[in-house]
Amino acid sequence: MRIAIGSDHGGFGLKQVLAGLLRDGGHEVVDLGTDSTASVDYPLFAERVAREVAEKRCPRGVLVCGTGIGVSIAANKVPGIRAALVHDETTARLAAQHNDANVLCLGGRLLAPEMAWELLRIWMSTPFEVRHQRRLDLITGLEERGS
Ligand code: RB5
C-alpha cells in the first residue's frame, strides 16, 4: 500500500521508526516530513498528509505529534479525512471497523515504538464494517453543509 506519513518534532522519532517498518513490510511510504527534531508547527504536516489522502494520492496516512491530539484536530479539518487518535488495540481496531479512519494519529511521546507499530498493523489489517456506512455518510453531509 502507498502510505503518507508525517509528524512534527514531537513525533519525529516514532515517524522514522514506523516509516522504516512500513518500508520493510513492502509498503510505499510517502514521507512528508518533518525531517529532524527541530521545532515545527504540527498543523502544516497534518495538512500535507491529509491532502495527500483526501486528494487520493495515498489511500491512507499516518500522523505523529507529541500526543497525537494536535495532528488529529488539524487533519480532520480537511474534507474527506477521518483521522482517528488511537492509544490501544481496541481503539486501533474500532477506528477501522466502525469509523473507516483513513488517517491514523499517534502520540510519539506517549507510545513505545513496539506498541505504535502494533496499533498501526491492527488499523491496517482490520476491515471496515459496512453497517456503519450510514454514520460516515452523515459526517460527509456535515462537511458538505459546512459551518
Ligand atoms: C509540540 O510540543 C506539541 O504540542 C505537539 O507535538 C502535539 O503534542 C500537539 O498536540
PDB file of C-alpha atoms and ligand atoms in Angstrom, residues 8-11 39-40 42 64-71 73 109, ligand 1:
ATOM      1  CA  ASP A   8       6.145  17.350  13.997  1.00  0.00           C
ATOM      2  CA  HIS A   9       9.293  17.330  16.151  1.00  0.00           C
ATOM      3  CA  GLY A  10       7.436  15.553  18.972  1.00  0.00           C
ATOM      4  CA  GLY A  11       6.619  12.669  16.660  1.00  0.00           C
ATOM      5  CA  SER A  39      10.687  22.605  16.489  1.00  0.00           C
ATOM      6  CA  VAL A  40       7.990  22.922  13.794  1.00  0.00           C
ATOM      7  CA  TYR A  42       2.187  20.312  13.547  1.00  0.00           C
ATOM      8  CA  VAL A  64       2.507  11.600  14.760  1.00  0.00           C
ATOM      9  CA  CYS A  65       2.924  14.522  17.155  1.00  0.00           C
ATOM     10  CA  GLY A  66       3.734  14.529  20.862  1.00  0.00           C
ATOM     11  CA  THR A  67       0.263  13.405  21.907  1.00  0.00           C
ATOM     12  CA  GLY A  68      -1.427  12.781  18.557  1.00  0.00           C
ATOM     13  CA  ILE A  69      -4.091  15.301  19.567  1.00  0.00           C
ATOM     14  CA  GLY A  70      -2.903  18.297  17.564  1.00  0.00           C
ATOM     15  CA  VAL A  71      -2.422  16.411  14.309  1.00  0.00           C
ATOM     16  CA  ILE A  73      -7.603  18.057  15.197  1.00  0.00           C
ATOM     17  CA  ARG A 109       5.740  10.953  23.415  1.00  0.00           C
TER      18      ARG A 109
HETATM   19  C1  RB5 B   1       4.590  20.215  20.411  1.00  0.00           C
HETATM   20  O1  RB5 B   1       5.371  20.496  21.507  1.00  0.00           O
HETATM   21  C2  RB5 B   1       3.327  19.501  20.862  1.00  0.00           C
HETATM   22  O2  RB5 B   1       2.397  20.440  21.281  1.00  0.00           O
HETATM   23  C3  RB5 B   1       2.785  18.651  19.735  1.00  0.00           C
HETATM   24  O3  RB5 B   1       3.707  17.687  19.399  1.00  0.00           O
HETATM   25  C4  RB5 B   1       1.494  17.916  19.989  1.00  0.00           C
HETATM   26  O4  RB5 B   1       1.579  17.136  21.135  1.00  0.00           O
HETATM   27  C5  RB5 B   1       0.277  18.733  19.936  1.00  0.00           C
HETATM   28  O5  RB5 B   1      -0.856  18.249  20.085  1.00  0.00           O
END
